[in-house]
mmCIF file of C-alpha atoms in Angstrom:
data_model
loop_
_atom_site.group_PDB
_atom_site.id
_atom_site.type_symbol
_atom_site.label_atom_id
_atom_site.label_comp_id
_atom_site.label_asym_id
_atom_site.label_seq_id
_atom_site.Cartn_x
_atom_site.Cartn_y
_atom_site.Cartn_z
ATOM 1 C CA UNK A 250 165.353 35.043 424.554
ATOM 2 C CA UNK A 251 165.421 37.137 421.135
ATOM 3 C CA UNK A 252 167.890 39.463 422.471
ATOM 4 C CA UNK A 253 171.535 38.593 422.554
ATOM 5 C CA UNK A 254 172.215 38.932 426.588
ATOM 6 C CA UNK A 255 175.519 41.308 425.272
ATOM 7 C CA UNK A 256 173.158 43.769 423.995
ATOM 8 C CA UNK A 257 172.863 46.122 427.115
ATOM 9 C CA UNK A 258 175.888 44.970 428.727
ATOM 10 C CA UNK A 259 177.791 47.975 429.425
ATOM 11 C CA UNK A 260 180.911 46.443 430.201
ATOM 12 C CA UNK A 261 181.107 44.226 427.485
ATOM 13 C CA UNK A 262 183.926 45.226 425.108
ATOM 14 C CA UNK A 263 183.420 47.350 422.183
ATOM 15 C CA UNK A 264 183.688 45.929 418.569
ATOM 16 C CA UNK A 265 187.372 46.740 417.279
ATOM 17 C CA UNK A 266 188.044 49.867 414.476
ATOM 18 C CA UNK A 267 188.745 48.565 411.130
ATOM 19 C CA UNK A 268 192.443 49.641 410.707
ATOM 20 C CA UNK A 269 192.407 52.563 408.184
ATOM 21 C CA UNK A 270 193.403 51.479 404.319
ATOM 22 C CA UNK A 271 196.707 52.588 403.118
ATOM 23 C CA UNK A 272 199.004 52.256 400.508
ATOM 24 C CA UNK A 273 197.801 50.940 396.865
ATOM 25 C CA UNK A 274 194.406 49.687 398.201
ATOM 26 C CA UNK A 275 193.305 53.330 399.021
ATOM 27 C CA UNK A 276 194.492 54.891 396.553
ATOM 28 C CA UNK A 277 192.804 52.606 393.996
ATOM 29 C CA UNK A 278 189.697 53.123 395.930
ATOM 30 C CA UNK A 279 189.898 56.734 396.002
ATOM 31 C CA UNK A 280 190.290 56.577 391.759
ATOM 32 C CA UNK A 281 187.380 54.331 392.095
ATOM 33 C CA UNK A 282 185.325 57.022 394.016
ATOM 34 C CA UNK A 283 186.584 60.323 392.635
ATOM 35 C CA UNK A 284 187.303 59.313 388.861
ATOM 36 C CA UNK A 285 184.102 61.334 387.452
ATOM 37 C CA UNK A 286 185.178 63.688 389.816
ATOM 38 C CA UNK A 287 189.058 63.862 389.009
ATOM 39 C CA UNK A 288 187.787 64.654 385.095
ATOM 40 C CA UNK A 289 186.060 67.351 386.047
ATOM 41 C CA UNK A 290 188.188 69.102 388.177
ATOM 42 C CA UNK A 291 190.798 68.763 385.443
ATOM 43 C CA UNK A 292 188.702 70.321 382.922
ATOM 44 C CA UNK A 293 187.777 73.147 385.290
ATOM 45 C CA UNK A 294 191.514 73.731 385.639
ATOM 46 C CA UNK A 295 192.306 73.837 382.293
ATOM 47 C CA UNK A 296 189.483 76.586 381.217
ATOM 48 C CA UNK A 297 190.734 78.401 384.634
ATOM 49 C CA UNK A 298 194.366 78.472 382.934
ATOM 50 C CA UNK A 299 193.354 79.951 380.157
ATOM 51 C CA UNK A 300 193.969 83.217 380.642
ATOM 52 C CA UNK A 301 197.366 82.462 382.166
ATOM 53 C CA UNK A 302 196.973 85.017 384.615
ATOM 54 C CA UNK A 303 194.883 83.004 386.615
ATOM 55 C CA UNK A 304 196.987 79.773 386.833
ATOM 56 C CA UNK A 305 198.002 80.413 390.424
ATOM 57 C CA UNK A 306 195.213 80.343 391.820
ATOM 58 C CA UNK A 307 193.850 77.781 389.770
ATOM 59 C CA UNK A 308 196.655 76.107 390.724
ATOM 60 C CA UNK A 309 195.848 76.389 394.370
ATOM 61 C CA UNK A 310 191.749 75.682 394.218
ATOM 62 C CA UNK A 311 193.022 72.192 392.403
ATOM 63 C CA UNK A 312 195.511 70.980 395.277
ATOM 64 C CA UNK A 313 192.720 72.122 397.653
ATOM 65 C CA UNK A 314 190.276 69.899 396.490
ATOM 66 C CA UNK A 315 192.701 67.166 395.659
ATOM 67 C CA UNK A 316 193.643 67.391 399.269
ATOM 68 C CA UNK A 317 189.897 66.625 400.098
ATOM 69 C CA UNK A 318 189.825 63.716 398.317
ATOM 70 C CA UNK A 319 192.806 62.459 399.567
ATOM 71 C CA UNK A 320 191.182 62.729 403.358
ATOM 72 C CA UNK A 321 188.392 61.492 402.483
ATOM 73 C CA UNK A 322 185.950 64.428 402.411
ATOM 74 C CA UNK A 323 182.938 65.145 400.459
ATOM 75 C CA UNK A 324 183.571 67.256 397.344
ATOM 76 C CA UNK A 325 181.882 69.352 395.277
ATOM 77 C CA UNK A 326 184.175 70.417 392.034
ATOM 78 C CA UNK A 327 182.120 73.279 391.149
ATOM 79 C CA UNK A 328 181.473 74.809 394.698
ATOM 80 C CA UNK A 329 184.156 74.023 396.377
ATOM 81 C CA UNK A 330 187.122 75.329 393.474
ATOM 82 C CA UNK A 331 185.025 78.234 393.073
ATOM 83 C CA UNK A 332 185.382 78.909 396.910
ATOM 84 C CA UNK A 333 189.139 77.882 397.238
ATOM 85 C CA UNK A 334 189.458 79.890 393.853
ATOM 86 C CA UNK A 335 188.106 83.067 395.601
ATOM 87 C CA UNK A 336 189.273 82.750 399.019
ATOM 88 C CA UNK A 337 192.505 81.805 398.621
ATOM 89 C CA UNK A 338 193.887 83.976 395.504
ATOM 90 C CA UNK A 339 196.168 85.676 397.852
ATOM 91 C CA UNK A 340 198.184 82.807 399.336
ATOM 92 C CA UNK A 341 197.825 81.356 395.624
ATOM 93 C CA UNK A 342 200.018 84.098 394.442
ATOM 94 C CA UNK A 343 202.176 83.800 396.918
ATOM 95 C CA UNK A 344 203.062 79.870 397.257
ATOM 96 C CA UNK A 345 203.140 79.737 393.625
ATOM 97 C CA UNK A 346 206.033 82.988 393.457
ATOM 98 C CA UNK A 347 207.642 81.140 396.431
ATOM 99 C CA UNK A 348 208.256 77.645 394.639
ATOM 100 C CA UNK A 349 208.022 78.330 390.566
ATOM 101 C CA UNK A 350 210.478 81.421 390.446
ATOM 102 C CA UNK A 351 213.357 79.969 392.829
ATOM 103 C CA UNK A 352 212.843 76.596 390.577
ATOM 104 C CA UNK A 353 212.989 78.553 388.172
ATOM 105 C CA UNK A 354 215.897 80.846 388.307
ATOM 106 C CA UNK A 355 217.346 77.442 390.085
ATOM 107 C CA UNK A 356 217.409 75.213 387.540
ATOM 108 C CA UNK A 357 218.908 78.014 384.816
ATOM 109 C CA UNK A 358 221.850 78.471 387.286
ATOM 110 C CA UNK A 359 222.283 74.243 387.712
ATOM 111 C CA UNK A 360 222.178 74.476 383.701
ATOM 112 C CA UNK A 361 224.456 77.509 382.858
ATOM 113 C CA UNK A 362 227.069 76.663 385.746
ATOM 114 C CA UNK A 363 227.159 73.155 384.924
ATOM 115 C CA UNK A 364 227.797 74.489 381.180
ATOM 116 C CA UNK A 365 230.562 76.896 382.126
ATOM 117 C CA UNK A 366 232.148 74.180 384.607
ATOM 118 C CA UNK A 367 234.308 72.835 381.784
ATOM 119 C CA UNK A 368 236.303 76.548 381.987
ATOM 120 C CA UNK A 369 236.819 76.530 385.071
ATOM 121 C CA UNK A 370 236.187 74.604 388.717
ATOM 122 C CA UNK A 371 234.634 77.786 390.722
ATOM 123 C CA UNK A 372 231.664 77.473 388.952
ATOM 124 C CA UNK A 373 230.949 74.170 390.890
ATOM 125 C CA UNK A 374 230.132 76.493 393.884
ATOM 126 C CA UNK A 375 227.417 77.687 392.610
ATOM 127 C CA UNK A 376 226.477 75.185 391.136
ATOM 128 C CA UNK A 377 225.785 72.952 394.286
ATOM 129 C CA UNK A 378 224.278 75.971 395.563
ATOM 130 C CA UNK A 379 221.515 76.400 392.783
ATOM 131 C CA UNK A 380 220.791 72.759 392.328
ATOM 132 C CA UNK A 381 220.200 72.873 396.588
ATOM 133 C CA UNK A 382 217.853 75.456 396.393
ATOM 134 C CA UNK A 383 216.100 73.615 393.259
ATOM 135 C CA UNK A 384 216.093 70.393 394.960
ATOM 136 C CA UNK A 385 214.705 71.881 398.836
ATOM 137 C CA UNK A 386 212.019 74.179 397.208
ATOM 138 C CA UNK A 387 211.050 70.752 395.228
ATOM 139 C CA UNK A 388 210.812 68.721 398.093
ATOM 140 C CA UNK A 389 208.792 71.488 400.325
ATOM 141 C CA UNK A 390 206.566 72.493 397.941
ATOM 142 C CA UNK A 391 204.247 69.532 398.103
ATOM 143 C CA UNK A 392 204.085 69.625 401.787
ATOM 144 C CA UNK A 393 203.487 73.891 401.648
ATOM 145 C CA UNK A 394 200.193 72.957 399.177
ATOM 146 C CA UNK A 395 199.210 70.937 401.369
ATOM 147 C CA UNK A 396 199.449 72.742 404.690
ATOM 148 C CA UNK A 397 197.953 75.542 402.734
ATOM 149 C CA UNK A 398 194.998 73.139 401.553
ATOM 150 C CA UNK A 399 194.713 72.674 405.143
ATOM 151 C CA UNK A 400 193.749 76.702 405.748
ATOM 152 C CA UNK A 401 196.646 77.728 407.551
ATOM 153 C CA UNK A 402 198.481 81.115 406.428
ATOM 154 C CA UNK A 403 201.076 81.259 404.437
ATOM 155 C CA UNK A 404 203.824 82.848 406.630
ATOM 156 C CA UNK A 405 202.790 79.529 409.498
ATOM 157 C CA UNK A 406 203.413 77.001 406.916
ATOM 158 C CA UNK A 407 206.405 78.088 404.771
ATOM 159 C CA UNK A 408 208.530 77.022 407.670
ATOM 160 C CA UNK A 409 207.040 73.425 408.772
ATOM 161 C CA UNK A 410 207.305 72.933 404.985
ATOM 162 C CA UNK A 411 211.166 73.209 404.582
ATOM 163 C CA UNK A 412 211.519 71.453 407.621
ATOM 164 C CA UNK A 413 209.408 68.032 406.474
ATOM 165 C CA UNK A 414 210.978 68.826 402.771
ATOM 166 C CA UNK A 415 214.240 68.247 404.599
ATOM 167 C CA UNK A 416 213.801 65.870 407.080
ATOM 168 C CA UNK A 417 211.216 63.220 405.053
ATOM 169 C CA UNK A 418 212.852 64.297 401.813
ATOM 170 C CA UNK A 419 211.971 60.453 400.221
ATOM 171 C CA UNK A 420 208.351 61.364 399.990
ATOM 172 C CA UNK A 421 209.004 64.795 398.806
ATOM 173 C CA UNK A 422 210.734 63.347 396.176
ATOM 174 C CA UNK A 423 208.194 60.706 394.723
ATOM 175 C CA UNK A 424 205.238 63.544 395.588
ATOM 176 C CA UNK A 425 207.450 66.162 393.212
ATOM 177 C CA UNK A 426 208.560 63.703 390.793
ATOM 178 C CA UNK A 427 204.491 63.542 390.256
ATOM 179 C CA UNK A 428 203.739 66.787 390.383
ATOM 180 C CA UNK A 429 206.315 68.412 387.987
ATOM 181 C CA UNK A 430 207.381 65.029 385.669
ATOM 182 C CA UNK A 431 204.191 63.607 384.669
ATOM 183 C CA UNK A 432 202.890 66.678 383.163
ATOM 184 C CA UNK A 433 206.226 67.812 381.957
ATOM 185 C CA UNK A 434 206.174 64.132 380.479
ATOM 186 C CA UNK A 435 202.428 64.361 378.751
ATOM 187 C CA UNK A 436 203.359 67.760 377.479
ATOM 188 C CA UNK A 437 206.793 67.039 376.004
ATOM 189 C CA UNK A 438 204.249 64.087 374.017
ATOM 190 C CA UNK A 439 201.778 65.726 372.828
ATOM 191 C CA UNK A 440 199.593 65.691 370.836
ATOM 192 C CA UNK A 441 199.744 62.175 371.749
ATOM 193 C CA UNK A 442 198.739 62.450 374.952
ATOM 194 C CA UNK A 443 196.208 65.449 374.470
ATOM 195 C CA UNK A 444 193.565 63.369 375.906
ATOM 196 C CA UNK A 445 195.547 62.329 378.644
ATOM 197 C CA UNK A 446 196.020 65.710 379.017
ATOM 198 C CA UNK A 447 192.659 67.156 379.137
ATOM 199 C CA UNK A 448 190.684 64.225 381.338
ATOM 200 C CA UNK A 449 193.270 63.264 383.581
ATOM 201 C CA UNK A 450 196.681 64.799 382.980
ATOM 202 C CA UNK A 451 196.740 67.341 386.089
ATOM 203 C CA UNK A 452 194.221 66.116 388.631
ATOM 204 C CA UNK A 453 195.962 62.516 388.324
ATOM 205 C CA UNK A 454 199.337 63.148 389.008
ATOM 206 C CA UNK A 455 198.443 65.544 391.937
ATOM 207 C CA UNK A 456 196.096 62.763 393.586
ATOM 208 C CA UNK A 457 199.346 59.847 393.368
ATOM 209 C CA UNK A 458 201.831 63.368 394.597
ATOM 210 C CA UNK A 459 199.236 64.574 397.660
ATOM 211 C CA UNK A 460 198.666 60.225 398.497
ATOM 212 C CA UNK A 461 202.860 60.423 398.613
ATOM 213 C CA UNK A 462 202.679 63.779 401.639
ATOM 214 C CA UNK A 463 199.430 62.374 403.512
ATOM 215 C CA UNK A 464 201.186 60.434 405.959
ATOM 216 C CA UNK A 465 204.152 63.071 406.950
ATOM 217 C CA UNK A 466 201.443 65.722 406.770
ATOM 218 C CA UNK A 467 199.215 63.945 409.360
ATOM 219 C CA UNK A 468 202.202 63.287 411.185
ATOM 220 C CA UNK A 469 202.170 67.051 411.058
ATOM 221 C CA UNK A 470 198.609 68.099 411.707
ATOM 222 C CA UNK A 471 196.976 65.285 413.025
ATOM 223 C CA UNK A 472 194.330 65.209 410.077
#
């Protein structure tokens, strides 16, 4: 009479799955969880940048754990970047020369064809065409970290990423506006924001960015 007559009933039905958190509520609990964390990793990246050299794959080993975080795995900041760090220089070099230097050369033709517009109309061609590259390597970018953060190769992921950069191009967007603004944004104020900088100013904006891509990505890869 102590034992609920359920217990060994094998057709009685199975207690329902919590729905899993999204939105604000897990993202607040993830900064809740991983804020220790967060301000280490972003000190580890900033001594990794230091010789400037190394900022691509430093670059990588950061989204790699962020990516962790964001699905909920166990993470060790030390361990872990110093694996992604090692393992993945290669594809580091290579997603970082295949979004900063189109961006790059990008945004100085939106800039100088813009400029010379005011002589004459033709330069609105390519103008449209340098701000569209700018704006799709933008948008793909967050989703190519994080297929990459997912282990797959570099030549399978540079495609799927264009394709959800074009096609869910909203949360590209808000993932790229955190990315590239809010650090732009801290370092355009410092040395106001130098301790922004230093605890929080990368790993933060990368956690809100990756939160942005989870959804299409999993979409994506089922994870």
């Amino acid at each position: 009479m102590f034992l609920d007559k359920n217990q060994f009933d094998l057709n009685a039905p199975a207690e329902p799955e919590l729905p899993e958190q999204t939105g604000p509520k897990r993202f607040l609990e993830i900064i809740q969880v991983e804020f220790l964390d967060l301000i280490k990793l972003n000190l580890l990246f900033l001594l990794c940048c230091l010789p400037v050299i190394t900022l691509p794959p430093a670059l990588f080993a950061v989204h790699s754990l962020i990516r962790r975080m964001v699905l909920g795995k166990p993470v060790s900041c030390w361990r872990d970047f110093s694996k992604a760090f090692k393992s993945g220089w290669r594809r580091a070099y290579g997603v970082f020369f295949l979004t900063a230097l189109p961006m790059a050369l990008a945004g100085y033709g939106v800039f100088f064809y813009l400029y010379n517009a005011q002589q004459s109309l033709l330069f609105i061609l390519p103008f449209a065409f340098c701000a569209m590259v700018f704006l799709i390597t933008a948008l793909s970018s967050s989703y190519l970290y994080g297929l990459l953060s997912d282990g797959r190769p570099l030549k399978e992921a540079v495609r799927p990423a264009l394709l959800m950069g074009v096609a869910r191009p909203l949360r590209g967007a808000l993932a790229a506006l955190c990315w590239y603004g809010l650090p732009a944004l801290g370092v355009l104020l410092f040395p106001l924001s130098g301790a922004y900088l230093a605890l929080i100013g990368f790993t933060f904006p990368f956690l809100l960015g990756s939160f942005y891509t989870r959804t299409v990505l999993k979409q994506y890869t089922g994870t």
